[in-house]
Tab-separated table of C-alpha atoms in Angstrom:
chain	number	residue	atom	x	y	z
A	300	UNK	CA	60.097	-42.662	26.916
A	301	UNK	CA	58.381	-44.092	30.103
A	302	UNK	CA	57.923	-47.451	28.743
A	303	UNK	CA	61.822	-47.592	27.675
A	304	UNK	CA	62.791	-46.627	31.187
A	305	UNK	CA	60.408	-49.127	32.913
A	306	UNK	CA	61.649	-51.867	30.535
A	307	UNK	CA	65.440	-51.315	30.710
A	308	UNK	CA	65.257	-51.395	34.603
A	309	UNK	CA	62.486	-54.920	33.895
A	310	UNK	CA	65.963	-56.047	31.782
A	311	UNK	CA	68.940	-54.753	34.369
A	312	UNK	CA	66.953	-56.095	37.545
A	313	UNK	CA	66.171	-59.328	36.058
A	314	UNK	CA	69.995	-60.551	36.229
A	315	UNK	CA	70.170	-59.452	39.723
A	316	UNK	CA	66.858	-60.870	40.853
A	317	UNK	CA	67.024	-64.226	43.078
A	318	UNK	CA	64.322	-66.814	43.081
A	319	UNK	CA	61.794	-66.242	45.465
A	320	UNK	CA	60.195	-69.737	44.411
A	321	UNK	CA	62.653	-71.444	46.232
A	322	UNK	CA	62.726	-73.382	49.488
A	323	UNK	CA	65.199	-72.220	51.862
A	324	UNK	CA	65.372	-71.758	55.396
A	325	UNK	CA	63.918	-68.935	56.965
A	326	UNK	CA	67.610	-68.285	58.744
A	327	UNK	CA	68.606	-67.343	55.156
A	328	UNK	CA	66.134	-64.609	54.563
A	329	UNK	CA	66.497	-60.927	54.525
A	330	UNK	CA	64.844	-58.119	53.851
A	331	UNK	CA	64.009	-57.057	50.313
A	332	UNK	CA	65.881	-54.660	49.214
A	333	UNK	CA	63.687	-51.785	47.330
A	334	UNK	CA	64.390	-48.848	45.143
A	335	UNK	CA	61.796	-46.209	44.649
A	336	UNK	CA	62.883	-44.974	41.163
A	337	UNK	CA	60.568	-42.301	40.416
A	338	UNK	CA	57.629	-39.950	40.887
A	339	UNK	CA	56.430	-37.633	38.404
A	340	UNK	CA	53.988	-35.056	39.110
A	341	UNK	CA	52.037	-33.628	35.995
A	342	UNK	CA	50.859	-29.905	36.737
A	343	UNK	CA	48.195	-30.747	33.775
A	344	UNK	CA	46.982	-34.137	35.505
A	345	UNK	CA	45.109	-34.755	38.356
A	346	UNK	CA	47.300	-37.158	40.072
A	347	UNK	CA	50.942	-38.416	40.994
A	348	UNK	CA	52.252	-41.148	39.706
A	349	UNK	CA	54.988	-43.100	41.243
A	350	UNK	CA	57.446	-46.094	40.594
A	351	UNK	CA	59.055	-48.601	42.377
A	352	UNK	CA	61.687	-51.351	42.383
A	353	UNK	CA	62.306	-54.781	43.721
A	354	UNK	CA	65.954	-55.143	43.666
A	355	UNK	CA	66.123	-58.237	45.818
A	356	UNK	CA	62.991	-60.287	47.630
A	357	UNK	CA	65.735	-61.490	50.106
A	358	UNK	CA	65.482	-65.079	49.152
A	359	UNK	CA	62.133	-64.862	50.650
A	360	UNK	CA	58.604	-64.429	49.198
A	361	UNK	CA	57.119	-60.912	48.207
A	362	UNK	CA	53.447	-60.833	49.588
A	363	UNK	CA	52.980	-57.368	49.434
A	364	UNK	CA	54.289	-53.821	48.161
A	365	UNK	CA	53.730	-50.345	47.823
A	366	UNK	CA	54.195	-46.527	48.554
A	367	UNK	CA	53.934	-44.522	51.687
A	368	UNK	CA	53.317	-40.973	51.081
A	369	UNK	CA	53.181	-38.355	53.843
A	370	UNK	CA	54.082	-34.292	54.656
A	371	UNK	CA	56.679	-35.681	56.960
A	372	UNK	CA	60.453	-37.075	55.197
A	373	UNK	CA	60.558	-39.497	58.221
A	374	UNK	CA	58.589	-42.656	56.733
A	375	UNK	CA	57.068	-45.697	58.265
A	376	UNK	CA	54.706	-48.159	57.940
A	377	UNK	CA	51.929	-45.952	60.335
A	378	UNK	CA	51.585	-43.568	57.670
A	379	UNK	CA	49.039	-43.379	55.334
A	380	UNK	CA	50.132	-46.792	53.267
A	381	UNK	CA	48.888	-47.693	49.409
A	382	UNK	CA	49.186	-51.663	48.252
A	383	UNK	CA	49.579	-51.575	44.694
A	384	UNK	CA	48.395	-55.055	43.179
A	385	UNK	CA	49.740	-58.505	42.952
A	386	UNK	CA	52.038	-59.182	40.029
A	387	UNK	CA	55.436	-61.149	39.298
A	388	UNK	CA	57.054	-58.177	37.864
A	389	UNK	CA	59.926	-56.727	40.115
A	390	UNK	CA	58.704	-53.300	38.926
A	391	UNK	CA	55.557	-51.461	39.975
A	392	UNK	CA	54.112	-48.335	39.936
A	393	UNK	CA	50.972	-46.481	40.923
A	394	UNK	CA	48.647	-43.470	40.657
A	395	UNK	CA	47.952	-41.170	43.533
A	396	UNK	CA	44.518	-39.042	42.590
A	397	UNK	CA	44.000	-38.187	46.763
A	398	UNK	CA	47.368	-36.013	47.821
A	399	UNK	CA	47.993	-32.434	49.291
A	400	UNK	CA	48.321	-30.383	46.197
A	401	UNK	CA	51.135	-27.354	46.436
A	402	UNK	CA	52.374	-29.159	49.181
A	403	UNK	CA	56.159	-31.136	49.630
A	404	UNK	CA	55.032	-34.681	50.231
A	405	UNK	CA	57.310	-37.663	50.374
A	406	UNK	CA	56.922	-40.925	49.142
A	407	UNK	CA	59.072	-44.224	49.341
A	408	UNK	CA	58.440	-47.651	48.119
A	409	UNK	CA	57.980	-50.987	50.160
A	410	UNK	CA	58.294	-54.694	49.448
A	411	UNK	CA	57.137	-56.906	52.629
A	412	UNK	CA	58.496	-60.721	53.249
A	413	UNK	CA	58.169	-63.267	55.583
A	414	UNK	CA	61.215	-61.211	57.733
A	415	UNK	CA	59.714	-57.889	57.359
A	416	UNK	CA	59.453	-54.840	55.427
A	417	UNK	CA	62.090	-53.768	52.741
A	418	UNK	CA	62.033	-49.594	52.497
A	419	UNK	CA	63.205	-47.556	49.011
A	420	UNK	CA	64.637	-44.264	49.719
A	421	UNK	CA	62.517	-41.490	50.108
A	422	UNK	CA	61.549	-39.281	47.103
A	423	UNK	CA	60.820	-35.099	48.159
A	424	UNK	CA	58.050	-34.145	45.559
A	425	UNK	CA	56.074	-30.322	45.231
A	426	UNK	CA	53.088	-31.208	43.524
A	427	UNK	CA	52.507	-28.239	41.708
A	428	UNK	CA	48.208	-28.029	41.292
A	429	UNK	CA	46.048	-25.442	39.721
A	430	UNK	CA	43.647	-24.188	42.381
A	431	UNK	CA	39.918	-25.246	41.349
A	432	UNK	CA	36.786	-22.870	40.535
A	433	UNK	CA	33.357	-23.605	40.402
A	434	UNK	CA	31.162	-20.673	38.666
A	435	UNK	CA	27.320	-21.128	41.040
A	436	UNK	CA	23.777	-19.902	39.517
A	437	UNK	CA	23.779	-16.418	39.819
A	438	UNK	CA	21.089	-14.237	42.046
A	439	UNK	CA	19.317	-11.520	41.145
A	440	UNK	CA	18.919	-8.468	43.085
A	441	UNK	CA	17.384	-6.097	41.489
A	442	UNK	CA	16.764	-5.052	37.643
A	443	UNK	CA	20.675	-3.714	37.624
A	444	UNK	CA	22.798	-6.142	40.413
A	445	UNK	CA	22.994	-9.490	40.499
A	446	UNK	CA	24.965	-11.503	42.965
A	447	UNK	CA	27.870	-13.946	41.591
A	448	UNK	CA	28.782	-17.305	43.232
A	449	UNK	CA	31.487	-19.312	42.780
A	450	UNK	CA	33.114	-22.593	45.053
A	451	UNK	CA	36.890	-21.996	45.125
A	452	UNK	CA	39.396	-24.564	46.791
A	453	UNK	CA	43.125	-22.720	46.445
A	454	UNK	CA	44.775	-25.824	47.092
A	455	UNK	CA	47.152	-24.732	49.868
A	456	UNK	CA	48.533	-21.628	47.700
A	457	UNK	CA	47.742	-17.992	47.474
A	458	UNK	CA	44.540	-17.187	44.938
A	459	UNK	CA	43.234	-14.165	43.266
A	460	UNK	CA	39.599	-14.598	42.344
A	461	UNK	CA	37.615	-12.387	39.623
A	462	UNK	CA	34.298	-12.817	37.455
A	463	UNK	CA	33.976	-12.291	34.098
A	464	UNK	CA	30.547	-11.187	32.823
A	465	UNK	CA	29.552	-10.241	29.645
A	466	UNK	CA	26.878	-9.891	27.053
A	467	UNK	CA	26.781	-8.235	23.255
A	468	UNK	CA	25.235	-5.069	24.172
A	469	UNK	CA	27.378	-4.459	27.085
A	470	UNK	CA	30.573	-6.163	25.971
A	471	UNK	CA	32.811	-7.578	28.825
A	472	UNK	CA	32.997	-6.751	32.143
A	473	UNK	CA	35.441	-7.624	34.980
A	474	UNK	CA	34.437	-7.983	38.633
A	475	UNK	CA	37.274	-8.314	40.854
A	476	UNK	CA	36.246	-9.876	44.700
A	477	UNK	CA	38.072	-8.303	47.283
A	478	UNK	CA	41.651	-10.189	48.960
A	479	UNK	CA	40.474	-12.963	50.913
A	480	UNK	CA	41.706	-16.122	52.749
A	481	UNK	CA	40.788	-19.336	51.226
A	482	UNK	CA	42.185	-22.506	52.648
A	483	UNK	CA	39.083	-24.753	51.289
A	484	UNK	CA	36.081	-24.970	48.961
A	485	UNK	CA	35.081	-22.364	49.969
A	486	UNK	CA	31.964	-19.826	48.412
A	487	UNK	CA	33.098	-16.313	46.963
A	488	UNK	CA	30.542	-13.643	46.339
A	489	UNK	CA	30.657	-10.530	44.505
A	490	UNK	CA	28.257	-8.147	43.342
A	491	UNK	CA	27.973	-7.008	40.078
A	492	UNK	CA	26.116	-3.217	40.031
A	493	UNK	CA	25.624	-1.053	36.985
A	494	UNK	CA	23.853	-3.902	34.620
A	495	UNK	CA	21.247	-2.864	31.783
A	496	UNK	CA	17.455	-4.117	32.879
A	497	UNK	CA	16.146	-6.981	30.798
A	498	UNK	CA	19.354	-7.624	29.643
A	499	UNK	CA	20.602	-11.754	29.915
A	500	UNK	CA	24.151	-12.169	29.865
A	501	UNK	CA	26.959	-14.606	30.662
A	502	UNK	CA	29.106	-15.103	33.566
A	503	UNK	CA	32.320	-17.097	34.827
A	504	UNK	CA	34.786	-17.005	37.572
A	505	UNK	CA	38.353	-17.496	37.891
A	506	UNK	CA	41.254	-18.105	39.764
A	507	UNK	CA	44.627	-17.685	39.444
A	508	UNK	CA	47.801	-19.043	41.705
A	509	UNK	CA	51.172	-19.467	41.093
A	510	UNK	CA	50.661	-22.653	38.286
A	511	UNK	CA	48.258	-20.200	36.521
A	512	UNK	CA	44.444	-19.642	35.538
A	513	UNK	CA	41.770	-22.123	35.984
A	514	UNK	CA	38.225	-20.891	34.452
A	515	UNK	CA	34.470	-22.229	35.382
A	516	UNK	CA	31.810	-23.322	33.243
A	517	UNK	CA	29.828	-20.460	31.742
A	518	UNK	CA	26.590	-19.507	33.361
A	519	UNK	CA	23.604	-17.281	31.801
A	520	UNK	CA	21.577	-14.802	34.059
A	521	UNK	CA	18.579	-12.485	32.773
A	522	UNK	CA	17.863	-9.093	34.525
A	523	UNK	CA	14.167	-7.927	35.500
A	524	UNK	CA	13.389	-5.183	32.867
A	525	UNK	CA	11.462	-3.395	35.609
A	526	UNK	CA	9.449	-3.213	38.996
A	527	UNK	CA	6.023	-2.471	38.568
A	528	UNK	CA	2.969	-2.258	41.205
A	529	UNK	CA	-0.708	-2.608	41.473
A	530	UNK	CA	-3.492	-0.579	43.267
A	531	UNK	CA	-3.243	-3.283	46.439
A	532	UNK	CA	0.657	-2.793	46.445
A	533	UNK	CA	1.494	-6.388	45.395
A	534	UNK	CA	4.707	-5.906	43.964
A	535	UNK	CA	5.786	-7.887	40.292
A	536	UNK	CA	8.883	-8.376	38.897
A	537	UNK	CA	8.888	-7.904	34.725
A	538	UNK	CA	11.022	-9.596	32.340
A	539	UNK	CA	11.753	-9.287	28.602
A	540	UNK	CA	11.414	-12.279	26.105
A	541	UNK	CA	12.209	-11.274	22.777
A	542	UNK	CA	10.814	-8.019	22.204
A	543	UNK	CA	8.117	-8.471	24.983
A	544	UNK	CA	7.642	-7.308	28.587
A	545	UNK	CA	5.908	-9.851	31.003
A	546	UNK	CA	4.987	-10.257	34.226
A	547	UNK	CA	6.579	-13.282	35.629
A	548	UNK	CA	3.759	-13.839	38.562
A	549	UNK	CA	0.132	-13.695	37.899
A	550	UNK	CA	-2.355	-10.929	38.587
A	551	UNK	CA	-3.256	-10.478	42.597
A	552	UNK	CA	-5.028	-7.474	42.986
A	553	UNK	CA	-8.558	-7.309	44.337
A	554	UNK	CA	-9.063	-3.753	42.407
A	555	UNK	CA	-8.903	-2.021	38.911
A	556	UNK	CA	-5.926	0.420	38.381
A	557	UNK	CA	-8.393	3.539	39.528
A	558	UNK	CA	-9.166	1.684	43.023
A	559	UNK	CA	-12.980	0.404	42.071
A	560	UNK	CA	-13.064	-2.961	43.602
A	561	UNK	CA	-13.259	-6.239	41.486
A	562	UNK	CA	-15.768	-8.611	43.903
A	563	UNK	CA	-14.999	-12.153	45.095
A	564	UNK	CA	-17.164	-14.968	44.138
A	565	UNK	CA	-17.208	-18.141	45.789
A	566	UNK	CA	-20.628	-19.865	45.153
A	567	UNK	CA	-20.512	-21.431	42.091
A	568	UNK	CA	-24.028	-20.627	41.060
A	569	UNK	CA	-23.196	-16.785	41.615
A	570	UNK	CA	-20.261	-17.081	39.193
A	571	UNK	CA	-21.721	-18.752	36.308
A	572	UNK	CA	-24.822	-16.294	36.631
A	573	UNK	CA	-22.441	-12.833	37.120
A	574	UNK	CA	-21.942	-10.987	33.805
A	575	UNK	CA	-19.241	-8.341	35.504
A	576	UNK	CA	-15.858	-8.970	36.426
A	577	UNK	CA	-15.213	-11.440	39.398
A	578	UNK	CA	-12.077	-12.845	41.130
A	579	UNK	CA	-11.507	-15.904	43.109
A	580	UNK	CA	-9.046	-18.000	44.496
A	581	UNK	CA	-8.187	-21.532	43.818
A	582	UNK	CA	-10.459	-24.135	46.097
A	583	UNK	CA	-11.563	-20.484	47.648
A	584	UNK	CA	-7.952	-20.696	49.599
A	585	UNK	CA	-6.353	-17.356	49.957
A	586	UNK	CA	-3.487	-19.171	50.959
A	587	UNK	CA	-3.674	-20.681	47.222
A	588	UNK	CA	-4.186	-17.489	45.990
A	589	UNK	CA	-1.073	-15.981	47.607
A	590	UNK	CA	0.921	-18.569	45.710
A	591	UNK	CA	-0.412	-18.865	42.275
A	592	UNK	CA	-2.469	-15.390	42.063
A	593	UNK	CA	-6.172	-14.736	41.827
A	594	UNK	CA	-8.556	-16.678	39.451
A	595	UNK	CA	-10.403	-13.834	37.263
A	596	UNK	CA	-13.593	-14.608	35.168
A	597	UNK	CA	-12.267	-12.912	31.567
A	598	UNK	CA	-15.002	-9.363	32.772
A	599	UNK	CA	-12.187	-8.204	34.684
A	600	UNK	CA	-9.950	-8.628	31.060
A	601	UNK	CA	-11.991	-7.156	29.207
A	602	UNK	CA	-12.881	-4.158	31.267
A	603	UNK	CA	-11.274	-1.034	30.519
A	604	UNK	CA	-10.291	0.284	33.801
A	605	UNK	CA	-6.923	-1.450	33.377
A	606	UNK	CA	-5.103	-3.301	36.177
A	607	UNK	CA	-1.690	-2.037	36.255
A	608	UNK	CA	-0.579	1.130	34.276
A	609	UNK	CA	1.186	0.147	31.373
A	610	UNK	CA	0.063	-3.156	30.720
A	611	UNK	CA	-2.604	-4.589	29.896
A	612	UNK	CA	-4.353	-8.613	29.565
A	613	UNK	CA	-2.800	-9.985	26.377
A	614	UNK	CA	-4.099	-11.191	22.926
A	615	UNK	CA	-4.353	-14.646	21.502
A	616	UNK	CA	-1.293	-13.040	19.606
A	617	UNK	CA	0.909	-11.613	22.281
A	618	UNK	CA	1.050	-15.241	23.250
A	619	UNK	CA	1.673	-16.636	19.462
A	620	UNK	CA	4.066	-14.751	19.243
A	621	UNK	CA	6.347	-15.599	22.718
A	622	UNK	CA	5.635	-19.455	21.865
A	623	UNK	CA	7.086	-18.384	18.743
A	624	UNK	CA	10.046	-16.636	20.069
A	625	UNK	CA	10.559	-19.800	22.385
A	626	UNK	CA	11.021	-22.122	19.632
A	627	UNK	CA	7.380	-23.317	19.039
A	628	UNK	CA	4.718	-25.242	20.938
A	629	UNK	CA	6.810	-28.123	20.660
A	630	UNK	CA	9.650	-26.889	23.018
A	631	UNK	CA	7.729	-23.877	24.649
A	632	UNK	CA	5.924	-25.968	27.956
A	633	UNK	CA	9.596	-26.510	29.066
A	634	UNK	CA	10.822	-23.428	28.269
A	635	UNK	CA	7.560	-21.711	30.272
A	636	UNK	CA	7.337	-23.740	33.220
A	637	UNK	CA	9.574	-22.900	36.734
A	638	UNK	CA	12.237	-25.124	37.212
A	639	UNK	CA	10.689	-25.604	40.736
A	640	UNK	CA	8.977	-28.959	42.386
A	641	UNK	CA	5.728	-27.298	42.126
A	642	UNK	CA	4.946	-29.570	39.072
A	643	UNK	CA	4.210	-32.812	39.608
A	644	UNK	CA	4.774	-36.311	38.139
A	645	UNK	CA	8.656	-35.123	37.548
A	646	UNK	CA	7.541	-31.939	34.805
A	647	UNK	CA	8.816	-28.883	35.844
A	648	UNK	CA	10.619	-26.861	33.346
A	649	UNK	CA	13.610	-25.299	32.912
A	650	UNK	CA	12.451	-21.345	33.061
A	651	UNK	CA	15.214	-20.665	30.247
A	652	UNK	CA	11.897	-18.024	29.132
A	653	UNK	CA	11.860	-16.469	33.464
A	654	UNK	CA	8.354	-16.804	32.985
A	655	UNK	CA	8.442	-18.831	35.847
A	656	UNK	CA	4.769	-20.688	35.142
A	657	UNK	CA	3.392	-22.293	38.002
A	658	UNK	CA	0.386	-25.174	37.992
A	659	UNK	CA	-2.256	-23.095	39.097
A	660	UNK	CA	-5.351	-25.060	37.940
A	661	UNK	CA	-8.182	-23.190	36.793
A	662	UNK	CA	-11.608	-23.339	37.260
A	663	UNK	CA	-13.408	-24.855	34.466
A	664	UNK	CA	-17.008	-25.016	32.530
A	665	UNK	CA	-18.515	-27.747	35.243
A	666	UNK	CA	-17.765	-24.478	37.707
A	667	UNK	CA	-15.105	-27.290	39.792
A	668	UNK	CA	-11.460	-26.135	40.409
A	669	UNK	CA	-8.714	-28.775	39.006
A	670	UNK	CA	-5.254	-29.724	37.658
A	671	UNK	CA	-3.872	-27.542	40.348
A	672	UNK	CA	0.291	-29.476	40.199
A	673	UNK	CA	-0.075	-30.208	36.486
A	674	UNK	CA	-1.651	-27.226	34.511
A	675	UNK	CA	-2.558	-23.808	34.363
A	676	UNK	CA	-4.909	-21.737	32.029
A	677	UNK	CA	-4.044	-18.046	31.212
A	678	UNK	CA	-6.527	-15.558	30.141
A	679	UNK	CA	-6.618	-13.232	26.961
A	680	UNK	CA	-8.921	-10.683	25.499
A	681	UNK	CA	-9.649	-12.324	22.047
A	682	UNK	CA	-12.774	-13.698	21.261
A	683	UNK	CA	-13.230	-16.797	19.333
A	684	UNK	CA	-17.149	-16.644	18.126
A	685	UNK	CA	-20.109	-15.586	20.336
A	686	UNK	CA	-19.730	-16.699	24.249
A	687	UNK	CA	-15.915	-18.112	23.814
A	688	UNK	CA	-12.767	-16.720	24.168
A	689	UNK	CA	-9.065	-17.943	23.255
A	690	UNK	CA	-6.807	-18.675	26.355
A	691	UNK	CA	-3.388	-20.354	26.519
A	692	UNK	CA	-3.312	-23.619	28.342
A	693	UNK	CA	0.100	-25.208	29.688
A	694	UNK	CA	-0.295	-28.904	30.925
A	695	UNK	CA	2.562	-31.132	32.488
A	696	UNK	CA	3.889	-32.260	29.133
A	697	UNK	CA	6.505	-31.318	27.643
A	698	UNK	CA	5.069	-30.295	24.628
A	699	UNK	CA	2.176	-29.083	26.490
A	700	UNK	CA	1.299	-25.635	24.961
A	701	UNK	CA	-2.275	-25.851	23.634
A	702	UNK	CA	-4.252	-22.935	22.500
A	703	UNK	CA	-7.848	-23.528	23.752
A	704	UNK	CA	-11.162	-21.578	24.229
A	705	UNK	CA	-13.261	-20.742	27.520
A	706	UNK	CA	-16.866	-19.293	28.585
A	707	UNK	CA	-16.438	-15.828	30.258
A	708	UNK	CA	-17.471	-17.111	33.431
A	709	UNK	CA	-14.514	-19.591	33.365
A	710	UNK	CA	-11.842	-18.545	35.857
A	711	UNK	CA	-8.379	-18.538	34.356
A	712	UNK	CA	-5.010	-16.836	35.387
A	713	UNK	CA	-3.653	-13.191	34.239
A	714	UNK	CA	-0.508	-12.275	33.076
A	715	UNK	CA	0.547	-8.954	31.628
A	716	UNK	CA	1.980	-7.628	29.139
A	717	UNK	CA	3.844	-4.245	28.645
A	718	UNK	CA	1.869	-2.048	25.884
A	719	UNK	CA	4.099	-0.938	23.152
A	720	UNK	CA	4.789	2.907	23.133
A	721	UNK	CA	3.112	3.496	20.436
């Protein structure tokens, strides 16, 4: 229907039109005379468009044209002015994308000659918007509240703002945010309370004004499944994967679960020689250690005492089985890995596990610490033949998942695992 329109006015303005190609004197020129015949504003689109008419270039020559669109009905050339493009055709139009949304604007068209500047009429327009929402990563605050985050811009109208979280255990919940003033992009936070531990659900916002509901992309969070502690009071958060609870940090503690104390070794020749259970940290740099948790020859997982109650240094299995869980070594690493800079050459991963791996390093047969920013080995109680032992090594790849073997003496990273009731 818009292209009949355009092309009967094209056919009607065409008898009217005189020549602008020829030469007369300037005495004889006028002003063009300029209709603005339209503007449409689409509620579902994100811009005005608007349409204009030449009805006479005033015996003179057409050099430029346009719209002027402003909050004010009073129009003039010192408003905020838009040139559409050259062209013989006595008919133009144009798109607006950058406008006050729920907002009466007004826009006329202009034609320009060598006398001056030919105004249409001036066209009163609401253009109706949707506000906009932006559903943020969500944060955590504990193993049943997590914090929602959204970007809102109302749009100049009046908003009411709610999340929508949900998962298939819990069903669907709604989280209303309390009656607030936005006149911007703005952030809105919530918190959601009352959430099942180890528990990963999905999450949206939306906001509603007077055009209707405009929804957010979907976002995914994961609850901690609990809080544990260890006899030095370093706090870990667990998580569940599958039908497994880890610890998403490594091992810290400097004693066994019933307070004897687990030595450090820093001479090298002292840990290759030492047949009990020995910790260390990476480069001997507590600072290190702080980070990416203490190095532990595989004595201390092996010894009985335990390390935190409940949990205990996994098998070669308990790890088969999460790489299995995670889609196989081939997509695991990613999976594994923080999503964090701490990897480097442009490899950290995407956490979708929360395991939240970080490139420890290890400290390996030649008794030298390395591939601290590109790898980490993690420790596990199975033996493979006399004097070796299966670990789990991660490496920068992305299909870096690579089950491997160590001495005893070799210092490798703990995580733990949750031991099954039974």
């Amino acid at each position: 229907m818009r292209t009949v329109i355009i092309s009967f006015f094209l056919v009607v303005i065409s008898q009217f039109l005189i020549s602008c190609d020829k030469e007369i004197s300037i005495v004889e020129i006028t002003l063009p005379t300029v209709e603005t015949v339209m503007v449409n504003n689409d509620l579902k689109s994100a811009y005005l468009e608007a349409v204009g008419s030449i009805i006479s270039c005033g015996k003179g020559t057409i050099f430029e044209k346009g719209f002027i669109i402003s909050l004010q009905p009073e129009l003039n050339m010192s408003e905020f002015k838009w040139k559409v493009p050259d062209s013989e055709s006595p008919i133009f139009s144009m798109r607006f994308d950058q406008y006050e949304k729920n907002k009466t604007i007004y826009i006329r068209a202009y034609a320009i000659n060598e006398v001056g500047i030919g105004y249409g009429q001036v066209v009163e327009v609401f253009t109706h918007s949707y506000a906009s929402v932006s559903t943020l990563p969500a944060k955590v605050q504990s193993d049943t509240e997590v914090l929602l985050s959204a970007s809102v811009n109302p749009y100049n109208s009046d908003v009411e703002i709610w999340f929508e979280v949900w998962n298939s255990n819990d069903g669907l919940r709604v989280v209303n945010v309390p009656a607030t003033e936005v006149t911007s992009d703005t952030e809105i936070n919530t918190i959601a309370t009352g959430l099942t531990p180890g528990e990963t659900y999905s999450f949206t916002a939306n906001v509603k004004n007077f055009n209707g509901t405009a929804t957010g992309k979907i976002n995914t969070f994961t609850l901690p499944y609990e809080l544990v502690e260890d006899f030095d009071k370093n706090v870990y958060w667990t998580y569940k994967i599958g039908n497994q609870i880890w610890l998403v940090e490594n091992l810290k503690t400097t004693h066994f679960l019933n307070g004897d104390f687990i030595p450090e070794i820093q001479s090298n020749d002292e840990w290759v020689k030492s047949k009990q259970p020995a910790y260390c940290y990476y480069d001997n740099d507590q600072q290190l250690g702080n980070l990416y948790g203490s190095i532990y020859n595989n004595y201390v997982g092996w010894d009985s005492r335990g390390l935190i109650k409940g949990y205990r240094v996994p098998s070669i299995i308990d790890y088969k089985i999460l790489i299995e869980h995670l889609g196989g070594p081939d997509v695991a690493a990613k999976k594994l890995r923080s999503n964090t800079d701490d990897w480097k050459n442009n490899s950290k991963g995407t956490n979708i596990s929360g395991f939240t791996l970080l490139p420890g390093g290890w400290k390996g047969t030649n008794e030298t610490f390395s591939n601290i920013g590109t790898g980490t080995v993690l420790q596990t109680t199975t033996m493979y033949k006399i004097s070796e032992i299966w670990a789990l090594k991660i490496s920068e790849s992305d299909f870096g998942v690579f089950v491997t073997t160590v001495k005893p003496f070799n210092g490798t990273y703990i995580r733990l695992i949750k031991m099954n009731k039974d």
